[in-house]
mmCIF file of C-alpha atoms in Angstrom:
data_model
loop_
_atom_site.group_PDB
_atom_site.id
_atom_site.type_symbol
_atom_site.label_atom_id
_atom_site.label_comp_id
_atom_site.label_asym_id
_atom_site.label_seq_id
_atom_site.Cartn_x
_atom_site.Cartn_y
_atom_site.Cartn_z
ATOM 1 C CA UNK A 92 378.151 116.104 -85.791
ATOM 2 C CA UNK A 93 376.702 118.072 -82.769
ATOM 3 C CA UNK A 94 372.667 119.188 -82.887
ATOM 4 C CA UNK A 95 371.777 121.378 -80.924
ATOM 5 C CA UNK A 96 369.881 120.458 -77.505
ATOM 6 C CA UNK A 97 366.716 120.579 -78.003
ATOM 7 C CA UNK A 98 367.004 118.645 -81.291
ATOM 8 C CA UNK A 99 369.022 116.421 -79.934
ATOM 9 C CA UNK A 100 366.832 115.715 -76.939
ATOM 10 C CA UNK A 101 364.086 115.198 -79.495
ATOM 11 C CA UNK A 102 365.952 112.276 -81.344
ATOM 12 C CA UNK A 103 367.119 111.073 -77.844
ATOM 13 C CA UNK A 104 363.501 110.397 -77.090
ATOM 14 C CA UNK A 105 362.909 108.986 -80.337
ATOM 15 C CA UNK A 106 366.131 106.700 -80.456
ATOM 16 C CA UNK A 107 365.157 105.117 -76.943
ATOM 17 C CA UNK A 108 361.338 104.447 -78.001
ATOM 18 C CA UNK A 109 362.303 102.717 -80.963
ATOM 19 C CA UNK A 110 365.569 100.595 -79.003
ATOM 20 C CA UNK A 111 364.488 100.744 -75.261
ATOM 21 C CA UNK A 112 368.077 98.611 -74.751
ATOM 22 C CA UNK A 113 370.478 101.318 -75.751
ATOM 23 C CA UNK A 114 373.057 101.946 -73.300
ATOM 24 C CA UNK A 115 374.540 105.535 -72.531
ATOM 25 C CA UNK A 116 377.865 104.938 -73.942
ATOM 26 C CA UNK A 117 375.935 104.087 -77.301
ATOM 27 C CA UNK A 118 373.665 107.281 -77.242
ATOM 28 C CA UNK A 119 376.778 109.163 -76.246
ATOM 29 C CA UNK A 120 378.615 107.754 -79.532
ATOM 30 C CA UNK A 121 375.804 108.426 -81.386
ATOM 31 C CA UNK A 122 375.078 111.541 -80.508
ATOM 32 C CA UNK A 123 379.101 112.596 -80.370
ATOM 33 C CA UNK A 124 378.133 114.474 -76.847
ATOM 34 C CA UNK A 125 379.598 113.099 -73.269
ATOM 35 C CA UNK A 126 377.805 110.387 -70.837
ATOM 36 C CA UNK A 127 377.661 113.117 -68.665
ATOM 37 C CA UNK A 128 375.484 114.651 -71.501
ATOM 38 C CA UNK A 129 373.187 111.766 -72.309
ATOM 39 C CA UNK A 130 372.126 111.508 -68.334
ATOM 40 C CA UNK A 131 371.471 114.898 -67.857
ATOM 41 C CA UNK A 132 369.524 114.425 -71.211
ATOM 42 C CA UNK A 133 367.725 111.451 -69.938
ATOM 43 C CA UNK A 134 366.856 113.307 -66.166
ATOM 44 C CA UNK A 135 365.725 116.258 -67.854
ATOM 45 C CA UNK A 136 363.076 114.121 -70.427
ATOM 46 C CA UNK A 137 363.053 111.895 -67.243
ATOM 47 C CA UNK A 138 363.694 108.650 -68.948
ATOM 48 C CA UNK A 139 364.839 105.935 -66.262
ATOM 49 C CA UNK A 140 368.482 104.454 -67.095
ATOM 50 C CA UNK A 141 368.533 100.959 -69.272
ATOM 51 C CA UNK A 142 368.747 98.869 -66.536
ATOM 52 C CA UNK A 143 364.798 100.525 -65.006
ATOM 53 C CA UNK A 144 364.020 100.797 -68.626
ATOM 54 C CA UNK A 145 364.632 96.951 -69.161
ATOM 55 C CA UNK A 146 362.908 95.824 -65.735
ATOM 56 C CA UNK A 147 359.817 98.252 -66.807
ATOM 57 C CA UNK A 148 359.348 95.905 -70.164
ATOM 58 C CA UNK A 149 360.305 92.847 -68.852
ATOM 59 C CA UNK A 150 357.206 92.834 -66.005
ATOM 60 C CA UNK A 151 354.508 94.640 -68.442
ATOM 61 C CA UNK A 152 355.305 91.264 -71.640
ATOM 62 C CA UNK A 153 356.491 87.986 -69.617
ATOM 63 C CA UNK A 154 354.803 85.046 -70.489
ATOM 64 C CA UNK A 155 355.988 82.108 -68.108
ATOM 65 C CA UNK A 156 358.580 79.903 -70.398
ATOM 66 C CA UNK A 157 357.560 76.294 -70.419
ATOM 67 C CA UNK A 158 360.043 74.322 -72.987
ATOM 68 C CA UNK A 159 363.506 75.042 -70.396
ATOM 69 C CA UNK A 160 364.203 76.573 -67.219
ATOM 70 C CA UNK A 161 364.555 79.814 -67.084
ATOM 71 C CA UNK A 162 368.008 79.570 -66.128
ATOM 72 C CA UNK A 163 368.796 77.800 -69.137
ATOM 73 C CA UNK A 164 368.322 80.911 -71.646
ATOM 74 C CA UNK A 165 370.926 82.750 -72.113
ATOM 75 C CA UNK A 166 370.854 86.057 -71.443
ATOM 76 C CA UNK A 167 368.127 87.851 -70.052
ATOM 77 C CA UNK A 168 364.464 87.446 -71.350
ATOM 78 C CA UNK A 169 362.962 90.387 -71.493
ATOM 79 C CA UNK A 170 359.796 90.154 -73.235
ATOM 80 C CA UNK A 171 357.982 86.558 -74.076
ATOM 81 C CA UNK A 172 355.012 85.863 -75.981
ATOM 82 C CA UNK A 173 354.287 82.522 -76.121
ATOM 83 C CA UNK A 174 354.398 81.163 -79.742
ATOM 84 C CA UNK A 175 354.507 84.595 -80.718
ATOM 85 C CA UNK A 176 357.921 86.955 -79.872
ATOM 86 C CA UNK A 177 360.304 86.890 -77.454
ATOM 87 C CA UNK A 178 363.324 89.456 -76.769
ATOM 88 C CA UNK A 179 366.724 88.543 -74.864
ATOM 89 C CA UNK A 180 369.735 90.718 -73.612
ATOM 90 C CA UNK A 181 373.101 89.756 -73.614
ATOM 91 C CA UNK A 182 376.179 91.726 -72.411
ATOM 92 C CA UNK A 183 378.988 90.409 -73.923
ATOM 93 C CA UNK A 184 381.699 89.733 -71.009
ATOM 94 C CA UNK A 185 385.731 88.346 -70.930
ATOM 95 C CA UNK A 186 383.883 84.768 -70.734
ATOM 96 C CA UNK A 187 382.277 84.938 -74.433
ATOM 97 C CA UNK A 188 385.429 86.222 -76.145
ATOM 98 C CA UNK A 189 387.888 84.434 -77.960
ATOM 99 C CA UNK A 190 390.887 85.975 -75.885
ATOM 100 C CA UNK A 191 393.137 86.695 -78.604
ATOM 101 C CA UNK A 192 391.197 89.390 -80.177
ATOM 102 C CA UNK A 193 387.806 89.918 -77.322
ATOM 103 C CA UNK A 194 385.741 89.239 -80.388
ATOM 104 C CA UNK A 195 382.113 87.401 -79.483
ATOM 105 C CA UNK A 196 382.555 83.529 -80.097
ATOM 106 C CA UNK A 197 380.157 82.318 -82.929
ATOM 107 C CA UNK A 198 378.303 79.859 -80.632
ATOM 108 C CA UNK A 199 377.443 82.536 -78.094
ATOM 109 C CA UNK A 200 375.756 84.577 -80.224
ATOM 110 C CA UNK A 201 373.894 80.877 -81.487
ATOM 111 C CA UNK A 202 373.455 80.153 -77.981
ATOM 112 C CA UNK A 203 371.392 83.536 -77.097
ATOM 113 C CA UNK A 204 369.236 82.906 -80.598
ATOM 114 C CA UNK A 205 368.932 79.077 -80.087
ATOM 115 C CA UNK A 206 367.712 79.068 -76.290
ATOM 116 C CA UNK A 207 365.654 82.154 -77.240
ATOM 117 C CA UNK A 208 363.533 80.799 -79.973
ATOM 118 C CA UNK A 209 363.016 77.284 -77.908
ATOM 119 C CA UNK A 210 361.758 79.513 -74.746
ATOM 120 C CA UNK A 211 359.360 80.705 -77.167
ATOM 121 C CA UNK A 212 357.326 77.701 -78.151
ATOM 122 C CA UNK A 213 354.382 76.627 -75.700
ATOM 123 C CA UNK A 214 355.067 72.792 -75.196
ATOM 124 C CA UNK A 215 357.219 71.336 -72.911
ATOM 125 C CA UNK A 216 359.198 69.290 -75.117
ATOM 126 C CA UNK A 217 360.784 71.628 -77.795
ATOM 127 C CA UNK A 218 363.835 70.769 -79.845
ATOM 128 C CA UNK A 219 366.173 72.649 -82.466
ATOM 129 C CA UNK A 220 365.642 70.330 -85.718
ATOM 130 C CA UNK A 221 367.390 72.663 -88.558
ATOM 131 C CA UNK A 222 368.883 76.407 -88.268
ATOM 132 C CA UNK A 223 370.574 78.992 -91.152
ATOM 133 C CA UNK A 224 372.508 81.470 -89.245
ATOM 134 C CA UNK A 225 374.500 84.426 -90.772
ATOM 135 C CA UNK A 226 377.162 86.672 -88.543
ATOM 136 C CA UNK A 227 376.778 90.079 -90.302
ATOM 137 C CA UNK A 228 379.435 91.470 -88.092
ATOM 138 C CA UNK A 229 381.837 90.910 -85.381
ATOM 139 C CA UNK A 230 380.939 91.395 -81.856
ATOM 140 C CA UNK A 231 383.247 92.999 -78.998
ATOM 141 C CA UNK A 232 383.270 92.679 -75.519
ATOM 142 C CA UNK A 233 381.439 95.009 -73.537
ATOM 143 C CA UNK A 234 379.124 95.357 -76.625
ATOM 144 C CA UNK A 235 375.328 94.691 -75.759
ATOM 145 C CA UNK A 236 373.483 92.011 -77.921
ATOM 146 C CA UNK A 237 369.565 92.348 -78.264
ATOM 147 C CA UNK A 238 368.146 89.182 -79.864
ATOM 148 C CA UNK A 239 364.456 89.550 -81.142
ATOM 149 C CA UNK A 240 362.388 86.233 -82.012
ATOM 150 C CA UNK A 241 359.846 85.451 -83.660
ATOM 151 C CA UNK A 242 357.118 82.955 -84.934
ATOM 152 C CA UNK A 243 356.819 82.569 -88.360
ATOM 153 C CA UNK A 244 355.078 79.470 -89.175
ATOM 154 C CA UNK A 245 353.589 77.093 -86.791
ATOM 155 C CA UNK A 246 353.486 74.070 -89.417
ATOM 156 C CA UNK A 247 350.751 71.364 -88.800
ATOM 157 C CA UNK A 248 353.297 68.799 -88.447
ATOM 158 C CA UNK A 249 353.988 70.645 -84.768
ATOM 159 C CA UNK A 250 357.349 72.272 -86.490
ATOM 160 C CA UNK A 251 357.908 75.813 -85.644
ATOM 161 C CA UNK A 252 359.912 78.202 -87.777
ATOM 162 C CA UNK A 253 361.392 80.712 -85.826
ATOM 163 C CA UNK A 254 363.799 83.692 -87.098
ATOM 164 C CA UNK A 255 365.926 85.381 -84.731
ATOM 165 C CA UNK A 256 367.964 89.057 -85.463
ATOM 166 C CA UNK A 257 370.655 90.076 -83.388
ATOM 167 C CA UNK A 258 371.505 93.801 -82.846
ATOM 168 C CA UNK A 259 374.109 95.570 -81.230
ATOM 169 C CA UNK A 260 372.644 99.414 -81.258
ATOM 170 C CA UNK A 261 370.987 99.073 -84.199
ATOM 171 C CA UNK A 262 373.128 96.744 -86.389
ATOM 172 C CA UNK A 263 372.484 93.365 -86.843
ATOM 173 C CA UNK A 264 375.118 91.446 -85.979
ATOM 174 C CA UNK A 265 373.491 87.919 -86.494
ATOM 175 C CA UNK A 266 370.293 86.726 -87.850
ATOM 176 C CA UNK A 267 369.035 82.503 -88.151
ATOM 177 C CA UNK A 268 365.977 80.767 -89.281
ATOM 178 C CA UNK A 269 365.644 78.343 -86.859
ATOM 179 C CA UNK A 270 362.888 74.804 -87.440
ATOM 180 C CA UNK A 271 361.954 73.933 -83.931
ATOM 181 C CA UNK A 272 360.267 70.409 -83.103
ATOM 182 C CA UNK A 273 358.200 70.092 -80.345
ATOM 183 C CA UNK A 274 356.401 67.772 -78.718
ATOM 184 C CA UNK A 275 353.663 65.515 -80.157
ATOM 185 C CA UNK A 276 355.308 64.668 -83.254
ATOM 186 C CA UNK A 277 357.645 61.414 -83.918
ATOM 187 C CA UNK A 278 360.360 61.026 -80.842
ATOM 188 C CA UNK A 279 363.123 60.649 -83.111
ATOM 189 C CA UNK A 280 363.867 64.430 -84.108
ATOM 190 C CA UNK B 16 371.435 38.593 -81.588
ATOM 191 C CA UNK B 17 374.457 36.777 -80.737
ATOM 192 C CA UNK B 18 377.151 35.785 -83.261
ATOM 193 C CA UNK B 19 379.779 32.973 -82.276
ATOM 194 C CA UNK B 20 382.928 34.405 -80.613
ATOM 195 C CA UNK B 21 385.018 34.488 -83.710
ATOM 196 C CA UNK B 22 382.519 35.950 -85.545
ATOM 197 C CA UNK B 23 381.711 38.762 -82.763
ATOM 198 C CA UNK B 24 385.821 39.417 -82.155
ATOM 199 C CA UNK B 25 385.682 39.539 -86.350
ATOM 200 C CA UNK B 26 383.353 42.405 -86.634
ATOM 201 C CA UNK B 27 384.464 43.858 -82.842
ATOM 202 C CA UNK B 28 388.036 44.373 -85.155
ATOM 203 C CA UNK B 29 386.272 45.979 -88.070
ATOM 204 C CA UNK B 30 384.041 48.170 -86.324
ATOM 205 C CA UNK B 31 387.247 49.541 -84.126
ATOM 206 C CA UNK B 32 389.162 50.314 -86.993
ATOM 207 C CA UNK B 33 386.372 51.736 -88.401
ATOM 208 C CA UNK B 34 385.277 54.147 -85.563
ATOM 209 C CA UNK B 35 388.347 54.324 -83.016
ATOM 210 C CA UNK B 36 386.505 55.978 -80.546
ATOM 211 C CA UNK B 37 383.505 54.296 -79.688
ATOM 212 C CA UNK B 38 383.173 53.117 -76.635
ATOM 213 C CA UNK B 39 383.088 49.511 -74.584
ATOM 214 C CA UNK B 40 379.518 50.210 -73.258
ATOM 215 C CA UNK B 41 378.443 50.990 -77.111
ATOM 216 C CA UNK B 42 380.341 47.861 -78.452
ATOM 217 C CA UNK B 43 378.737 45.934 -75.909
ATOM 218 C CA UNK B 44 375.273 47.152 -76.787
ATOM 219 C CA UNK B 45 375.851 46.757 -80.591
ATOM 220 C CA UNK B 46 376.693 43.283 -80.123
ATOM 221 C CA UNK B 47 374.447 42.608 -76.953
ATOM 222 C CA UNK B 48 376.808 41.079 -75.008
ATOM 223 C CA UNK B 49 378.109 42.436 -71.444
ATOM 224 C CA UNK B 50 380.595 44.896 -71.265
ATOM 225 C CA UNK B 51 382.921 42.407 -69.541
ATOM 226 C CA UNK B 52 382.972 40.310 -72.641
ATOM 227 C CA UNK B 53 383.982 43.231 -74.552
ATOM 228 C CA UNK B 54 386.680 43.688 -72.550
ATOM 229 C CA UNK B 55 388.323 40.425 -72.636
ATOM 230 C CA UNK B 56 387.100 40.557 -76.450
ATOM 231 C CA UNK B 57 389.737 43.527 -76.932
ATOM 232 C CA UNK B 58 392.268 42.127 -74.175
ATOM 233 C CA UNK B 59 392.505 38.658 -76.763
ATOM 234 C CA UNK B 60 392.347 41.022 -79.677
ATOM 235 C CA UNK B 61 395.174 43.403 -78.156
ATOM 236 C CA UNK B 62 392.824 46.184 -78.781
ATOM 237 C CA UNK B 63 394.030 48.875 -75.859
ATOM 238 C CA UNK B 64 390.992 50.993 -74.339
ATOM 239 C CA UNK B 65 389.558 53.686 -76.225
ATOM 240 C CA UNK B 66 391.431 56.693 -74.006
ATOM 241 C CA UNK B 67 394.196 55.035 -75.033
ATOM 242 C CA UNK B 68 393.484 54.775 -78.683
ATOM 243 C CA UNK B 69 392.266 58.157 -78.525
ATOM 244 C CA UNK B 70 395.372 59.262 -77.654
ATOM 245 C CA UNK B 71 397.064 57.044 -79.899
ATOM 246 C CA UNK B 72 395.487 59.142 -82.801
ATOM 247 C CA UNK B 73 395.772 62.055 -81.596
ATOM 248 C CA UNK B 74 399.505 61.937 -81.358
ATOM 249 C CA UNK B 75 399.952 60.798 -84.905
ATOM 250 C CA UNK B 76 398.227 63.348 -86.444
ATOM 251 C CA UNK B 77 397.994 66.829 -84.887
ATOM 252 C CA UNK B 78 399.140 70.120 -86.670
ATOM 253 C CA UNK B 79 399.213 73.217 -84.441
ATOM 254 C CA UNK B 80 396.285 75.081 -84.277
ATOM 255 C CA UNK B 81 396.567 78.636 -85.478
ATOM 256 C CA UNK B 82 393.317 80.670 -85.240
ATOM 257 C CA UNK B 83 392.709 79.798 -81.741
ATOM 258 C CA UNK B 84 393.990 78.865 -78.521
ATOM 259 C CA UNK B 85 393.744 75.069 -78.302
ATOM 260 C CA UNK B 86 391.519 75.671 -74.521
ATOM 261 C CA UNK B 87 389.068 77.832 -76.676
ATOM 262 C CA UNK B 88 387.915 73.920 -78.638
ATOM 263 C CA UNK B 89 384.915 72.610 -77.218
ATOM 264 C CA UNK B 90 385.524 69.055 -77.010
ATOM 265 C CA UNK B 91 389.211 67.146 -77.298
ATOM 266 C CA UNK B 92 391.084 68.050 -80.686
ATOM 267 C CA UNK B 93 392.375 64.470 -81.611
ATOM 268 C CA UNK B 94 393.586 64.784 -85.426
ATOM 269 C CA UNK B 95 393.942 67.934 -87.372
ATOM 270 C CA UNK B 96 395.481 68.454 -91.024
ATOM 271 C CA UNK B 97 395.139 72.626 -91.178
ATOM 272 C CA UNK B 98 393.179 73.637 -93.724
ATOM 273 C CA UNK B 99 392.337 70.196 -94.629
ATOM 274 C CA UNK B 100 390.312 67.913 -92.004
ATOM 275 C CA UNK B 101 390.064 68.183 -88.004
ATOM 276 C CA UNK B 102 388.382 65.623 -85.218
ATOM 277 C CA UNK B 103 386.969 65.819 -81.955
ATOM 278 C CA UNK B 104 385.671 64.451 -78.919
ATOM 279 C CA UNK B 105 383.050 65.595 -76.835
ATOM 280 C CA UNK B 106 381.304 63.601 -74.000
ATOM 281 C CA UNK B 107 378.178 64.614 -73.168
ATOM 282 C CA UNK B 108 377.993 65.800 -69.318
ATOM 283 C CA UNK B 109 375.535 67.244 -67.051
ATOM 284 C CA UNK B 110 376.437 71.193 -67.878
ATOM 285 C CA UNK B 111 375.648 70.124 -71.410
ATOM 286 C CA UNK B 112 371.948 68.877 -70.733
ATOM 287 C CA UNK B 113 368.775 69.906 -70.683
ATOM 288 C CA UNK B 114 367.751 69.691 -66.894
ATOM 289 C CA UNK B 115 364.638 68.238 -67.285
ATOM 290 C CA UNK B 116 364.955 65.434 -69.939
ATOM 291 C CA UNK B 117 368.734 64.756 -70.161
ATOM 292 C CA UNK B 118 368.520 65.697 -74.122
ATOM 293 C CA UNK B 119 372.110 67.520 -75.076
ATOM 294 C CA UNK B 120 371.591 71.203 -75.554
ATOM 295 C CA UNK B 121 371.501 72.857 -79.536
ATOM 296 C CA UNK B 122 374.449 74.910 -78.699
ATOM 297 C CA UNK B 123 376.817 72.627 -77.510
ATOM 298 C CA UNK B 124 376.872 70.548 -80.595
ATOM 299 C CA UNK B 125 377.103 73.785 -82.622
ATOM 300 C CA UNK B 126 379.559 74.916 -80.452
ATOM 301 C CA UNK B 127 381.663 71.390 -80.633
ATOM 302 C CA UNK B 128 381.774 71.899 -84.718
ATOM 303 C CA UNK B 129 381.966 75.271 -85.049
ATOM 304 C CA UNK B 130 384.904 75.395 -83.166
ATOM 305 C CA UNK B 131 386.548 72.140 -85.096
ATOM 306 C CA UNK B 132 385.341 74.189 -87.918
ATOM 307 C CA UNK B 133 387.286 77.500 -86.973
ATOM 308 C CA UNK B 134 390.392 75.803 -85.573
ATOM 309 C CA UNK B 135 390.751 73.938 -89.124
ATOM 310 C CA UNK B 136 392.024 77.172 -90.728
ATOM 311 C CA UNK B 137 395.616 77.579 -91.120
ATOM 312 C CA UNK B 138 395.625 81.225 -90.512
ATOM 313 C CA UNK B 139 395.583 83.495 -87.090
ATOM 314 C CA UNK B 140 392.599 85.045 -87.772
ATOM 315 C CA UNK B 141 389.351 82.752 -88.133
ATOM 316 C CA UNK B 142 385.597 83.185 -87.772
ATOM 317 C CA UNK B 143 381.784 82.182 -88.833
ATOM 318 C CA UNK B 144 380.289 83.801 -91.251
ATOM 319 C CA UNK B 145 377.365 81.549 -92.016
ATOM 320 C CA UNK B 146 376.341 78.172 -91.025
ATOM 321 C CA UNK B 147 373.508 75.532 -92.300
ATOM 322 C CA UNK B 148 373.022 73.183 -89.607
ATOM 323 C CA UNK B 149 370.993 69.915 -88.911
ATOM 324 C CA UNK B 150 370.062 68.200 -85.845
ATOM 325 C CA UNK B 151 369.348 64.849 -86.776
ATOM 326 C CA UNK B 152 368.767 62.860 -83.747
ATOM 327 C CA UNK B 153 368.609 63.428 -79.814
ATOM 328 C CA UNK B 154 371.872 63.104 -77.993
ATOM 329 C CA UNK B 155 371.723 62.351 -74.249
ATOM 330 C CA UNK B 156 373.742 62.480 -71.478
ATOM 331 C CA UNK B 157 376.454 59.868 -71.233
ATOM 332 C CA UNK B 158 376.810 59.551 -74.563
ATOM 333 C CA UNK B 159 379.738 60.445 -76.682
ATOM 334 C CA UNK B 160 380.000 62.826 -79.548
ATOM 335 C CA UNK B 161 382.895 62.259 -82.410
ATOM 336 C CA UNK B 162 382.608 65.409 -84.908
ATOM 337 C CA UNK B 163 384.456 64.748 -87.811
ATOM 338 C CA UNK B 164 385.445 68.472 -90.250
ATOM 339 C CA UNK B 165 386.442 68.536 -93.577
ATOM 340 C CA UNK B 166 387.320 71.778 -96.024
ATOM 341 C CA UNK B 167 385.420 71.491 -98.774
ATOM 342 C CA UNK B 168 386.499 74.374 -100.893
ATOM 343 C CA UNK B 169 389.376 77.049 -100.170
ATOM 344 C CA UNK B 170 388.132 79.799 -101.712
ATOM 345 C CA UNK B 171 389.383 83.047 -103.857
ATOM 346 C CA UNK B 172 387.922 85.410 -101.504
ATOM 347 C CA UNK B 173 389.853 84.068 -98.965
ATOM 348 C CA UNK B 174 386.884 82.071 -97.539
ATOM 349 C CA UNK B 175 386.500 78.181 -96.429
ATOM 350 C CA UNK B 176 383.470 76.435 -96.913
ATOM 351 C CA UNK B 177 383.942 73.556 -93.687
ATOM 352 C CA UNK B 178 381.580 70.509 -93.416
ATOM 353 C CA UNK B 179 381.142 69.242 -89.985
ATOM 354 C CA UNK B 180 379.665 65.960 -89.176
ATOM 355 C CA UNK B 181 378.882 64.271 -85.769
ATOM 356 C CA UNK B 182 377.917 61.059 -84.328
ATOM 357 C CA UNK B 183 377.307 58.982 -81.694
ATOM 358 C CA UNK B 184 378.727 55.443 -82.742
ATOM 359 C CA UNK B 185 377.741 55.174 -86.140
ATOM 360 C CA UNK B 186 374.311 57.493 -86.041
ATOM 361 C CA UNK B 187 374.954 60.984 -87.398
ATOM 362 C CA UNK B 188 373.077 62.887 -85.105
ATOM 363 C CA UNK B 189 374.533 66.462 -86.567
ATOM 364 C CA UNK B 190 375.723 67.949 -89.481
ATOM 365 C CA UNK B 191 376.706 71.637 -90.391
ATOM 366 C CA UNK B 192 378.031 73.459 -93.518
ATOM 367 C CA UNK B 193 380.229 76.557 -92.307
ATOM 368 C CA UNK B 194 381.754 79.109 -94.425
ATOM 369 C CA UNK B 195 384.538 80.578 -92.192
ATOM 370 C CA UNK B 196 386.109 84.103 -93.042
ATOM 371 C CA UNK B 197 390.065 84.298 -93.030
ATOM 372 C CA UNK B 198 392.102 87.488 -91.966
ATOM 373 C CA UNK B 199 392.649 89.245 -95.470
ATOM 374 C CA UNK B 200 389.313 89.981 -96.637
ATOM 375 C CA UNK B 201 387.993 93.382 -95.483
ATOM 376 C CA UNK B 202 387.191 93.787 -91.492
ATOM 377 C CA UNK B 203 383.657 93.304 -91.700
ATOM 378 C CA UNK B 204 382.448 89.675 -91.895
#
């Protein structure tokens, strides 16, 4: 249902403070107005487009990751606390699709959660020991995932437990309780 | 330690029955011998090399997957009984590695079962709903990974609770219990 401007400009601002990630097309569903709509929205409240939006966070929370190369997260890290949170951003492309349906293979959504909560630990050795992982709902191509980790527990045995949620707007679309060894314990993990 | 020949070409028999794809370089540690002797071991025993028996296997025994296409299994699919038990082969190479320490990345092993697990399902429609996985030792580069599903229960709802176990010669160094949603429940899942 349509609001009227200023309303909706209102929960516009609101929507993107809470979910700084939400792309156009989303606001523009949500909001049942045009794209065209949601920009001149965004230039007259003078909020930057996601891409500026993301950068903006990215350089005010990155910790430097120390368990992987950065290359070897996947997606894009946005925000990293070190043995605290970490966010990641993955657009979900032709490559991550099973290619009979475009629906998000299981192990890419893992893989964003998995490499995420290992960035996040503050050794140099850190290892997936044990994970739960639910898929609350399918994921499409062209869909946006948003993958926000944190620490729960740093155990005094050096295990970490991590949770992970994956949202695409604001659904979650995967959540995992991830143990994470790290170094100084036993090799054998 | 060494055992006599007869002895070592004995147990060489009984452990390649046992586990038809290990390889020459895992026989030859396990009965610390060079990997020459091995091969004249299998050459006396008629024992062809394990490509061979791989293939061997895989010709006896492979239904046609449904719920994928067979490109979209991580590893090589060498038995499957739909809806009953699947196996696959995965050497470990470079891509799959940490850069830094060689150690075989969380997701590829996920993404080795999880894909046996979903390509097990006799239907066209197939995907993960929830997973409880263990990583129970390091796997490096080099080294190979046999992950061996089995359906545990088929049930009402139209789910499939999968077990997936993996292992590097004899060591299980994964295991994961999958419940996989078939086409015929409702959308969501």
């Amino acid at each position: 249902m349509r609001v009227p401007k200023k309303e909706r400009q209102r929960l516009l601002q609101e929507t993107i403070d809470r979910n700084p990630f939400i792309k156009d097309e989303e606001l523009s569903k949500q909001f049942a107005v045009s794209i065209q709509t949601i920009r001149l929205d965004r230039m007259e409240l003078k909020i930057p487009e996601v891409r500026e939006r993301i950068k903006h966070v990215a350089s005010e929370h990155l910790d430097e990751v120390k368990s992987l190369a950065m290359s070897e997260v996947i997606g894009d890290m946005i925000d990293l606390k070190l043995d605290e949170s970490a966010i990641s951003v993955l657009d979900i492309e032709r490559e991550h699709v099973f290619s009979r349906n475009e629906i998000a293979r299981g192990h890419v959504l893992f893989a964003q959660a998995n490499s995420l909560a290992v960035a996040l630990i503050n050794d140099e050795l850190a290892l997936t020991t044990k994970a739960d992982i639910r898929f609350s709902r399918q994921v499409h191509l062209g869909e946006r995932v948003v993958a926000k980790a944190r620490v729960i527990k740093l155990r005094r045995d050096g295990r970490t437990d991590v949770t992970v949620d994956s949202y695409v707007g604001e659904e979650c679309v995967f959540s995992g309780d991830f143990t994470i060894y790290r170094r100084g314990e036993e090799e054998q993990a």
